[in-house]
Coordinates of C-alpha atoms and ligand atoms in Angstrom, one line a residue:
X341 CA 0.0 0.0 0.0
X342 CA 1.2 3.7 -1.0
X343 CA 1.6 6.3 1.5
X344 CA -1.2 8.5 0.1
X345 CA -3.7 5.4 0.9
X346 CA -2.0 4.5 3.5
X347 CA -3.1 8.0 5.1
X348 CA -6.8 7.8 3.7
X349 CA -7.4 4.5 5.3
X350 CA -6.3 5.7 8.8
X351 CA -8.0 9.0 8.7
X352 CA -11.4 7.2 7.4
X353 CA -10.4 4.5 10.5
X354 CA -10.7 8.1 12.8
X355 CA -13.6 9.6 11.5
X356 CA -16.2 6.4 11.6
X357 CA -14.2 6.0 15.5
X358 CA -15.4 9.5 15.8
X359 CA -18.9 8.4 14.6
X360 CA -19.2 5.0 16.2
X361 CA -18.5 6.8 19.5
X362 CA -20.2 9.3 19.6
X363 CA -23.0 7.3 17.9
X364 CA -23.6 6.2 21.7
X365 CA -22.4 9.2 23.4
X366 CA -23.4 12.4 22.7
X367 CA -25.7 11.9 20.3
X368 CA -27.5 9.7 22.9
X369 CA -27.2 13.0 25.1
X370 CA -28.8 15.7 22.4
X371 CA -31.5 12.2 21.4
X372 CA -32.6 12.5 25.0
X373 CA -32.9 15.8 25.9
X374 CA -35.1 16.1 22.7
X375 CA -37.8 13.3 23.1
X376 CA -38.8 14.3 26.2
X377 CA -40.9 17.5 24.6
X378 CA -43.0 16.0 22.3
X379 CA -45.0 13.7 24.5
X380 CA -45.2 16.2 27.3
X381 CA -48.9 16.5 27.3
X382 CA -49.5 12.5 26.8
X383 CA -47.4 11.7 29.3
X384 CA -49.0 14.5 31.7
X385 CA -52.2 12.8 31.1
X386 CA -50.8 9.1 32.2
X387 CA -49.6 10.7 35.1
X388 CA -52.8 12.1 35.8
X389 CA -54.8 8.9 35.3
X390 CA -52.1 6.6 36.7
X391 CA -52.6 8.4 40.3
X392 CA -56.7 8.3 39.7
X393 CA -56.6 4.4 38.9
X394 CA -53.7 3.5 41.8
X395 CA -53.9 5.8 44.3
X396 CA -57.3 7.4 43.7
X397 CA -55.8 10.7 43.9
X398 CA -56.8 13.7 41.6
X399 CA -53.9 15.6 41.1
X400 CA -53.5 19.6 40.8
X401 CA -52.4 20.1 37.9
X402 CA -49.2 22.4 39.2
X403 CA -48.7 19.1 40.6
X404 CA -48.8 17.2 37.6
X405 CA -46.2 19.5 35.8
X406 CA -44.2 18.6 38.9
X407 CA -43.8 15.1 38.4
X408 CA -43.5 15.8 34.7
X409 CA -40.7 18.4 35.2
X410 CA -38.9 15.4 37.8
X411 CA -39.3 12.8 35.1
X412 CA -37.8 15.4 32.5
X413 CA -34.7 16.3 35.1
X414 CA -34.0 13.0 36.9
X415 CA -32.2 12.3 33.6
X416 CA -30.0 15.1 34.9
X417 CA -29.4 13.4 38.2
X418 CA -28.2 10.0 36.4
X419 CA -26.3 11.9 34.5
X420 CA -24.5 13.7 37.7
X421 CA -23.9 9.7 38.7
X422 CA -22.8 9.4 35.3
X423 CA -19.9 12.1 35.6
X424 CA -18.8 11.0 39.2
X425 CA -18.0 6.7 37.9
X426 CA -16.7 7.9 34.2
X427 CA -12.9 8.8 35.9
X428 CA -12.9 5.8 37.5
X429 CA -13.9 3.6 34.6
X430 CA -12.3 5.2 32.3
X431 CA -9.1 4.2 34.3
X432 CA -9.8 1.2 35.3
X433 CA -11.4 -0.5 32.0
X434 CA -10.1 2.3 29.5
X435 CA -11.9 4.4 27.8
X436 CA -13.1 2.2 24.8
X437 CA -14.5 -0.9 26.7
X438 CA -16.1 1.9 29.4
X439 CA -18.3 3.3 26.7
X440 CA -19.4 -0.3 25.5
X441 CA -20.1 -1.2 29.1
X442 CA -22.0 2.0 29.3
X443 CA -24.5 0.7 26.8
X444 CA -25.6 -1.8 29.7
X445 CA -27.5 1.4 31.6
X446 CA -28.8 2.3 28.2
X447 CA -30.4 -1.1 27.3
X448 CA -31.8 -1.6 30.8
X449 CA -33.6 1.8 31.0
X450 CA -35.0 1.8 27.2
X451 CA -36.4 -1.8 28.2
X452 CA -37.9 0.0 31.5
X453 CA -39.4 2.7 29.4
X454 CA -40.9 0.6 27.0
X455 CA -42.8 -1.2 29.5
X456 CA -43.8 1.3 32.0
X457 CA -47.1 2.0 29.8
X458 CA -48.1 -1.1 30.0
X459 CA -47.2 -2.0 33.4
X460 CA -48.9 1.3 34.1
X461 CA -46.1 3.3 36.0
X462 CA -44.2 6.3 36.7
X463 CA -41.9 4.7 38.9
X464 CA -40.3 2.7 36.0
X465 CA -40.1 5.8 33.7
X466 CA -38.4 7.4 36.3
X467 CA -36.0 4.7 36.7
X468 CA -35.3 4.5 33.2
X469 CA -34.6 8.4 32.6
X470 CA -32.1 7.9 35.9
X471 CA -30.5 5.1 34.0
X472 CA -30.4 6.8 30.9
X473 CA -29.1 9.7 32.2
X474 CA -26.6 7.6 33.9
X475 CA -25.3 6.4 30.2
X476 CA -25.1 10.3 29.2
X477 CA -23.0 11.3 32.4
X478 CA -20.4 8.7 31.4
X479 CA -20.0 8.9 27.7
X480 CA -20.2 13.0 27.9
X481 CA -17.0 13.0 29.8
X482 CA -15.4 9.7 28.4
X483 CA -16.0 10.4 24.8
X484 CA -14.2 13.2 24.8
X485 CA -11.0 12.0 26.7
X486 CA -11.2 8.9 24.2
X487 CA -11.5 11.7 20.9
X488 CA -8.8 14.2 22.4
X489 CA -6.3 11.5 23.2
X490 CA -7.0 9.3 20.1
X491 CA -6.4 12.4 17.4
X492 CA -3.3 13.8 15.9
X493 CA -2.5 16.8 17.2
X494 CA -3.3 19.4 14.4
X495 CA -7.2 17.3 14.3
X496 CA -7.6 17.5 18.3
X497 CA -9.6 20.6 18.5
X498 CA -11.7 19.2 15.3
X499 CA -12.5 16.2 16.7
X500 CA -13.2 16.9 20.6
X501 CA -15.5 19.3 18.9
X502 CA -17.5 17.0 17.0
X503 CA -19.0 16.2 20.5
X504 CA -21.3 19.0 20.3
X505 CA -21.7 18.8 16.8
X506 CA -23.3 15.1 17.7
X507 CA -25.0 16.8 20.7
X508 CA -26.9 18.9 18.3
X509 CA -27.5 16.1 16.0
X510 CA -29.0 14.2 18.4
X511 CA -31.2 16.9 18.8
X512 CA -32.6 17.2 15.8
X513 CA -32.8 13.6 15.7
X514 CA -34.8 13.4 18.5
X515 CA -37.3 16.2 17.8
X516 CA -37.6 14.9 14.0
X517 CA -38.9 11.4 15.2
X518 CA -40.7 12.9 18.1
X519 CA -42.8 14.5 15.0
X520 CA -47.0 13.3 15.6
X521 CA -46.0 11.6 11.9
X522 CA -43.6 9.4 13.4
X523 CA -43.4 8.4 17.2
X524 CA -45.0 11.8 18.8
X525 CA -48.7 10.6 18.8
X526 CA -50.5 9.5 22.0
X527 CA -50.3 5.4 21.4
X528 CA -46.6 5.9 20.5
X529 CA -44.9 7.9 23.3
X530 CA -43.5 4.3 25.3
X531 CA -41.8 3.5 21.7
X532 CA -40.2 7.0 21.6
X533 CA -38.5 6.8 25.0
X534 CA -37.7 3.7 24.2
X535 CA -35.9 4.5 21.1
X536 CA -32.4 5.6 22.2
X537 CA -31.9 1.8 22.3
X538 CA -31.3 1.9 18.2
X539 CA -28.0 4.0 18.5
X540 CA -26.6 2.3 21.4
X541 CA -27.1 -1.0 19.5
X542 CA -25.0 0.5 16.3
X543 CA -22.2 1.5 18.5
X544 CA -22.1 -1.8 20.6
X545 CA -22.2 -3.1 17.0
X546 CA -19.5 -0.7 15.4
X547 CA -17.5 0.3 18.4
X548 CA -15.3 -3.1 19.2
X549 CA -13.5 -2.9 16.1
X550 CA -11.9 0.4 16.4
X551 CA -8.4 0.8 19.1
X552 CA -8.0 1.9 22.4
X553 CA -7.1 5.4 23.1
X554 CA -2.9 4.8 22.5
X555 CA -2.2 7.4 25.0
X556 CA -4.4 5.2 27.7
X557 CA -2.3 2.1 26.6
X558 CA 0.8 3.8 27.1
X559 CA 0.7 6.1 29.7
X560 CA -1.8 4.0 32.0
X561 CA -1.4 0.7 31.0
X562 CA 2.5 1.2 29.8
X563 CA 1.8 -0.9 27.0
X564 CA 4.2 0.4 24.0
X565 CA 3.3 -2.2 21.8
X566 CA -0.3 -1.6 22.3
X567 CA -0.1 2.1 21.9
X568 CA 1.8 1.7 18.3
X569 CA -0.3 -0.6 16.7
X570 CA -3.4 2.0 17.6
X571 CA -1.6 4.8 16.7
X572 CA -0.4 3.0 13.2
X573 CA -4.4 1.9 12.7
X574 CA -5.5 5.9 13.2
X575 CA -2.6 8.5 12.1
X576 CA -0.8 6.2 9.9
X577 CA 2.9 5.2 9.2
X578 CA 4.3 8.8 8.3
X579 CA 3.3 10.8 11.5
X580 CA 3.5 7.9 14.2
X581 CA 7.2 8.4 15.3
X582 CA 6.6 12.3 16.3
X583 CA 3.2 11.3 17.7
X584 CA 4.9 8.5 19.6
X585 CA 7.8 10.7 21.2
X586 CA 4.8 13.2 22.5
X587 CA 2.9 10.7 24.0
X588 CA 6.5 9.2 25.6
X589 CA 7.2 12.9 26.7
X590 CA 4.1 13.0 28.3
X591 CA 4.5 9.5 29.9
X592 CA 7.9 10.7 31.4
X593 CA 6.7 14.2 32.6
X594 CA 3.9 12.5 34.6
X595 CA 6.1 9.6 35.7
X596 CA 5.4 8.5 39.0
X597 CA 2.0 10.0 39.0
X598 CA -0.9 8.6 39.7
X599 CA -4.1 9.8 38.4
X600 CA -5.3 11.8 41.0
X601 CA -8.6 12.6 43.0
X602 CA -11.0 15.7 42.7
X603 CA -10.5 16.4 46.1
X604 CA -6.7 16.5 45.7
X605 CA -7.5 19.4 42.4
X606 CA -9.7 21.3 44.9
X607 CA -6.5 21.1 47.2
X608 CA -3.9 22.2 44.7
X609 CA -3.2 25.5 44.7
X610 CA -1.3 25.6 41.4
X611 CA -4.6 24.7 39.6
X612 CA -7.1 27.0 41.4
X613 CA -7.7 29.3 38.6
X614 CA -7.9 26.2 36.0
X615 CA -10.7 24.7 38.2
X616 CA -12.7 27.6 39.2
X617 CA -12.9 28.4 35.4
X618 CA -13.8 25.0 34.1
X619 CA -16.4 25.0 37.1
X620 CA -17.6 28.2 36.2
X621 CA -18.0 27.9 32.7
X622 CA -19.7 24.4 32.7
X623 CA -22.4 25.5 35.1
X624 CA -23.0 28.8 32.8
X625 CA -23.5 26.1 29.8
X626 CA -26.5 25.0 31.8
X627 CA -27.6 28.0 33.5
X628 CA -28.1 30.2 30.4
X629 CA -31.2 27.5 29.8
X630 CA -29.8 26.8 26.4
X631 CA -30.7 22.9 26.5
X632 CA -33.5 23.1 28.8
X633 CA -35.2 24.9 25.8
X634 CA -35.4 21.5 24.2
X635 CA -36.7 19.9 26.7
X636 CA -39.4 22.3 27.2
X637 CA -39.8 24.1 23.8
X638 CA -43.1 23.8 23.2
X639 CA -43.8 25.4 26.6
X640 CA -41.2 28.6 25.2
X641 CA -43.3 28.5 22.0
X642 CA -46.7 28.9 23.5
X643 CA -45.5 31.7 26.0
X644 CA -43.9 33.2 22.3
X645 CA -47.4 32.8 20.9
X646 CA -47.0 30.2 18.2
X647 CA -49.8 27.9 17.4
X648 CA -50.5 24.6 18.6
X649 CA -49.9 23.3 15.3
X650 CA -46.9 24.9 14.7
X651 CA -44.9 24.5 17.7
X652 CA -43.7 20.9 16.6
X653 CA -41.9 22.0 13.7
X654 CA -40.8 25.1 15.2
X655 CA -39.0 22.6 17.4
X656 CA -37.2 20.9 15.2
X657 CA -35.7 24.5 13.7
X658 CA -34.2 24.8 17.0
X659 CA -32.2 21.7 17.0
X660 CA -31.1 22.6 13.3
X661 CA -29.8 26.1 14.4
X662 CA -27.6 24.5 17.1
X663 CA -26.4 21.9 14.6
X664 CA -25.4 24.5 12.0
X665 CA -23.7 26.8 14.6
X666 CA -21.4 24.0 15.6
X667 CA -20.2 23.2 12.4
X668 CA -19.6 26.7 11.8
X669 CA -17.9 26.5 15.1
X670 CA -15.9 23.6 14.0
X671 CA -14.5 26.0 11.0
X672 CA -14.0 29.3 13.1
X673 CA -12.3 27.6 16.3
X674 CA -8.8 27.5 15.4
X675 CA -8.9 30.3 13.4
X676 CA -10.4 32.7 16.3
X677 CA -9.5 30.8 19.5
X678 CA -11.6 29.8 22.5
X679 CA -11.6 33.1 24.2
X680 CA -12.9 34.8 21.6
X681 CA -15.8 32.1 20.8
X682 CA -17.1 32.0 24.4
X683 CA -17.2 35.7 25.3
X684 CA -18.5 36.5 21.7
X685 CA -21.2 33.7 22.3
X686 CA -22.3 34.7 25.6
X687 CA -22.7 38.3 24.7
X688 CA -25.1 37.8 21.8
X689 CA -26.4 35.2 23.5
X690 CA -27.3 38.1 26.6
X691 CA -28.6 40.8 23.5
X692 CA -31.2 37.9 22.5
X693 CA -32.4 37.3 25.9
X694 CA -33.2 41.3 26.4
X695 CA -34.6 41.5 22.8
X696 CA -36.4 38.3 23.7
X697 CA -37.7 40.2 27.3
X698 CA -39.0 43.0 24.8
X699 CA -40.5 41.0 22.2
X700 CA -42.7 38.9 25.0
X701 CA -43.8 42.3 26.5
X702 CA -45.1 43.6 23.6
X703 CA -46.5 40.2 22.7
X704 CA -50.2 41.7 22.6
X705 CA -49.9 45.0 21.1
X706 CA -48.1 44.5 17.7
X707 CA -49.2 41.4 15.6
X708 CA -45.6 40.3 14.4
X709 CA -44.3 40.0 17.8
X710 CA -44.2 36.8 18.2
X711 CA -42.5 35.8 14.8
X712 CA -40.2 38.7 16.3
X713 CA -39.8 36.3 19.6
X714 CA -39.3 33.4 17.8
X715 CA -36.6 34.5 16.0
X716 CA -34.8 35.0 19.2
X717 CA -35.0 31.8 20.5
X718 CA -33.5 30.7 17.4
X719 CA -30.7 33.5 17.3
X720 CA -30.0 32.6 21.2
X721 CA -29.5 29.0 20.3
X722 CA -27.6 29.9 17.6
X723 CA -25.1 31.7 19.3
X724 CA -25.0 29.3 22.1
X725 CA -24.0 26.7 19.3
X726 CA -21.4 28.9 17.8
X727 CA -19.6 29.6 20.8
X728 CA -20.3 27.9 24.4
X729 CA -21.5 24.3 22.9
X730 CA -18.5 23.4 21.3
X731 CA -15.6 25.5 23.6
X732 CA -16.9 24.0 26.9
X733 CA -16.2 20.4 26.1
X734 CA -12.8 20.9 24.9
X735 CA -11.8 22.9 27.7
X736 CA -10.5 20.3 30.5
X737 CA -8.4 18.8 27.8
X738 CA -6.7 21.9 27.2
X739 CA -5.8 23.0 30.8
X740 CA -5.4 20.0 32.6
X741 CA -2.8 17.1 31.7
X742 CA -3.5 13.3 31.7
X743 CA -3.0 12.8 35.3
X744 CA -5.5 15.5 36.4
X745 CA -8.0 15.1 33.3
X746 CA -10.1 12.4 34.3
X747 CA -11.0 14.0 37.9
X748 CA -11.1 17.8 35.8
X749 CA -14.2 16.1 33.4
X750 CA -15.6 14.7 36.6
X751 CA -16.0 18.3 38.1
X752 CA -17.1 19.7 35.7
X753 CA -19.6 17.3 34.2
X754 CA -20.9 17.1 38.3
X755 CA -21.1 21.0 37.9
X756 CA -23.2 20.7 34.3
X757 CA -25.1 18.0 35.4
X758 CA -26.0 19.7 38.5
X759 CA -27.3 22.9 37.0
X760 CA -29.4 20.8 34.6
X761 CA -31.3 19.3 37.3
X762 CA -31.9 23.1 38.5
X763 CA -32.5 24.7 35.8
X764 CA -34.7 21.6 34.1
X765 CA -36.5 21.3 37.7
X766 CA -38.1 25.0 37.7
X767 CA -38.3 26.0 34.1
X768 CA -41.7 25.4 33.2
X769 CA -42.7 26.9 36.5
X770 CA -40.0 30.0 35.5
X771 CA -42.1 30.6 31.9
X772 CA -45.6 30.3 33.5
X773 CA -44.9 32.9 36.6
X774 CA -42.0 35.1 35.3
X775 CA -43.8 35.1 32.2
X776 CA -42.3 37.9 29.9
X777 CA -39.2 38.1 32.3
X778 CA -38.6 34.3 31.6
X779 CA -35.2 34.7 30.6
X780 CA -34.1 37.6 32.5
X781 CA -32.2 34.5 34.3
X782 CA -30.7 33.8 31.5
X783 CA -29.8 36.7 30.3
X784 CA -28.0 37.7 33.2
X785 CA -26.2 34.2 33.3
X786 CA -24.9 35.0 30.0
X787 CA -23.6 38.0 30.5
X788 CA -21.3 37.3 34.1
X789 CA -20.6 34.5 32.1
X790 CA -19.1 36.6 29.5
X791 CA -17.6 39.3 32.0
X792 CA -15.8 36.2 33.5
X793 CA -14.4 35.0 30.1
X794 CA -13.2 38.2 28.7
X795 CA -11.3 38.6 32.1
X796 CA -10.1 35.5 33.5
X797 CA -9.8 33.1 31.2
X798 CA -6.2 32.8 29.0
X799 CA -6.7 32.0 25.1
X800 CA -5.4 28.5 25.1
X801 CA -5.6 28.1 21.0
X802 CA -2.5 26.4 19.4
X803 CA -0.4 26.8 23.2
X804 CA 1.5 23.9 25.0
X805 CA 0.3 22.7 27.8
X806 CA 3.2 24.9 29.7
X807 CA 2.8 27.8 28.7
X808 CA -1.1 28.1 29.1
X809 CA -0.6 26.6 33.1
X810 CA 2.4 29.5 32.4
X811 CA -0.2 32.0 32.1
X812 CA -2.9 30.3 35.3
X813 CA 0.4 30.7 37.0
X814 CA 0.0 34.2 37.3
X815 CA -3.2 34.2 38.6
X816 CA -3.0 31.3 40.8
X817 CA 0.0 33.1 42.8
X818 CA -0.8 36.7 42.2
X819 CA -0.8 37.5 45.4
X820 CA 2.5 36.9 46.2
X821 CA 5.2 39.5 45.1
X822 CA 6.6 39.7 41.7
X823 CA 9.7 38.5 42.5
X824 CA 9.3 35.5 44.5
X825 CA 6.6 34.6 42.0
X826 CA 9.2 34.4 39.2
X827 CA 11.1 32.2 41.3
X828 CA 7.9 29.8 42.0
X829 CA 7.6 30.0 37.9
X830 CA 10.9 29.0 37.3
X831 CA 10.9 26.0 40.3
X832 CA 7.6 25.0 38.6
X833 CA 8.7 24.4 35.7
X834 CA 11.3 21.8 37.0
X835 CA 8.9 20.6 40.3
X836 CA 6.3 17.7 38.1
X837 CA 3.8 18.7 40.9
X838 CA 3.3 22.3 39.6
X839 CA 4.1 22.8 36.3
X840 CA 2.3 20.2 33.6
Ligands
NAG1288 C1 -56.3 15.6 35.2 O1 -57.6 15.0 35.1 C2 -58.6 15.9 35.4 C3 -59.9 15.1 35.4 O2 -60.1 14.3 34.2 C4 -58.7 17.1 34.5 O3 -59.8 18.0 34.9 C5 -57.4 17.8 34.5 O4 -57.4 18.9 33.6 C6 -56.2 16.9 34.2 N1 -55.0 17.6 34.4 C7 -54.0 17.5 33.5 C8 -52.7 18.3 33.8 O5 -54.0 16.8 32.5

């Protein structure tokens, strides 16, 4: 075989390894976020009757939303279990085999779901969305690792980035066969909770014959053998010696090491600034309400004053303008850095949610209001998708190295996960009291988020590791006087346990 096909075959190995894993990882994410909005008002109804026939008890119906709104955010919860057992499987069966056994929690809650109608019980689709959320929490943080650590380096920030772009994906996915055409119609709604099994089957189908992350073989398992015929199977012959001595560099800088703890991060003082940032910035990806929209969108639509009919396909132009921004993401990223897509994001995103407030208030008075509202939703999404979806992902692979990365994901995916719950707990009670000022939360989310960004936060585009925990330094030791914080900067660079 030439060198030029040679190349083709390994970059087509990466991009269906891309696919097949994030077939059952973030995709399933977006997929399940996104059926939960069509059967809302079916499912309200089961509840309703289900407590009549069991319990004999007639329901409120602020009640009923509540059990609806903890069916819808339970997921979250899982998901939060999810993020805290993805470091330590990830470690302990590596990060391939983790996401196959994840399909386990998958399987086990669509079968739950699928029955619950019939068995005539909330309790099981409870269980299922914990479960199913459980699968999200782990592939959300071990897909990435796998991606980051399994491309060459000038494809890295591509392919961690097709995460979201399979997040949003899974959206649309989701709210096109939650369509009344396909599986949205009352007799339907067990099938379409049920229907995430179909992706996690391709990927326990696909994902087996694609390697392990070569950085996991060699750095955790010390397998050098291992690690060259994966990296030979996915970059090819040409490029496998450079991307062999990095991985070897990085194998002898963490020496010694073991991977450590979250509590030992929260301890370190030389990461303080890295954490706080990677803390702050994945709750602001929930708080700003972003993908709570799609779990609720038809609830944003009616307060916008779109028809009943309408809403559904409304929807699904929601999902498609977060799918668009993130390719167009995927093009700007190394061109304009991370810095510059997250504060730009989060500041239009903040200009939407005040033209947003003023659209709703005038709801009543001009007739093209809410085609005026609308718009914003879709213009908010759309610059979520362009900036915060993709950058958020990527970022605890930039600023953490491979000892600390597995406990950095599990922070901050507890942190995402965590404001999901909140923010997917009291959002349909947010739009029917706050009404117009629905998204003033949001809005003002958006823009500390932003004012955080644009000052803390170093660019981290196209830098080593070194000299972006270089620039962290400062700010981590600020306090102390110039001088003996250039000595500290120098020492770290030689002392493993401060400089990466
Ligand atoms: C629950 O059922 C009662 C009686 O059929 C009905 O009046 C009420 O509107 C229902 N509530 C919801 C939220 O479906």
């Amino acid at each position: 075989m030439s060198h030029d096909a040679q190349q083709k075959g390994s970059s087509l190995t990466l991009v269906l390894m891309v696919a097949s894993a994030a077939i059952g990882g973030t995709l399933q994410y977006g997929y399940n976020l996104a059926i939960m909005n069509a059967p809302n008002t079916f499912i309200q109804t089961f509840i309703n009757e289900t407590f009549r026939e069991r319990w004999a008890i007639q329901l409120e119906d602020f009640q009923v939303t509540l059990v609806w709104t903890i069916i819808v955010s339970i997921f979250s919860l899982g998901g939060l279990v999810g993020a805290i057992i993805a470091g330590p499987m990830s470690i302990c069966f590596g990060r391939k085999k983790c996401l196959l056994l994840n399909n386990i929690f998958l399987l086990s809650g669509a079968l739950l779901a699928l029955t619950s109608r019939a068995a005539r019980s909330i309790e099981m689709i409870i269980l299922s969305r914990v479960l199913i959320g459980i699968n999200a929490g782990i592939s959300m943080n071990v897909q990435p690792m796998y991606f980051g650590e399994s491309a060459p380096k000038h494809l890295r920030g591509a392919v961690s980035l097709s995460s979201a772009v399979f997040t949003s994906f899974g959206v649309v996915l989701g709210q096109v066969v939650g369509l009344r055409e396909i599986l949205g119609s009352e007799s339907c709604w067990q099938y379409l909770l049920a229907s995430n099994a179909i992706p996690g089957l391709i990927q326990l189908l696909t994902l087996p014959w694609f390697p392990e992350s070569p950085r996991y073989l060699l750095i955790d398992r010390g397998d050098k053998e291992a690690c060259i015929n994966a990296l030979r199977r996915l970059h090819g012959c040409e490029v496998e010696s450079s991307e062999l001595a990095e991985i070897l560099e990085e194998q002898a800088e963490t020496k010694g090491m073991k991977p450590c703890g979250p509590w030992e991060l929260f301890r370190d003082r030389s990461v303080r600034w890295q954490l706080i940032s990677i803390m702050v910035i994945s709750s602001a990806m929930q708080l700003c309400g972003n993908d709570s929209i799609y779990f609720y969108a038809s609830y944003v639509f009616k307060e916008a004053g779109i028809s009943n009919e309408q809403i559904q396909y409304v929807t699904i132009g929601t999902g498609t303008c977060e799918f668009t921004a993130c390719i167009m993401c995927n093009l700007l990223i190394e061109r304009k850095g991370r810095r510059f897509m997250l504060t730009g994001g989060y500041i239009l995103m903040t200009v939407w949610a005040v033209v947003f407030t003023i659209a709703l208030s005038f709801e009543h008075l001009i007739s093209w209001m809410p085609y005026l509202s609308m718009t914003c939703i879709f213009t908010y999404i759309l610059s979520f998708g362009i900036g915060p979806a993709g950058v958020t992902g990527i970022l605890p692979t930039e600023i953490f190295n491979q000892t600390a990365r597995p406990a950095a994901y599990m922070i901050a995916g507890s942190m995402m996960w965590l404001n999901l719950f909140v923010v997917g707990m009291i959002f349909p009670f947010l739009v029917s009291t706050a009404r117009q000022c629905c998204f003033v939360p949001f809005g003002s989310v958006c823009l500390l988020s932003a004012l955080y960004v644009g000052l803390f936060l170093p660019e981290t585009k196209g830098k080593s590791l070194s000299a972006i925990t270089g620039e962290f330094h400062v700010l981590n030791f600020k306090n102390e006087e110039a001088h003996s914080s250039q000595i500290q900067y120098q020492m770290g660079e030689v002392c493993p346990s401060t400089a990466w």
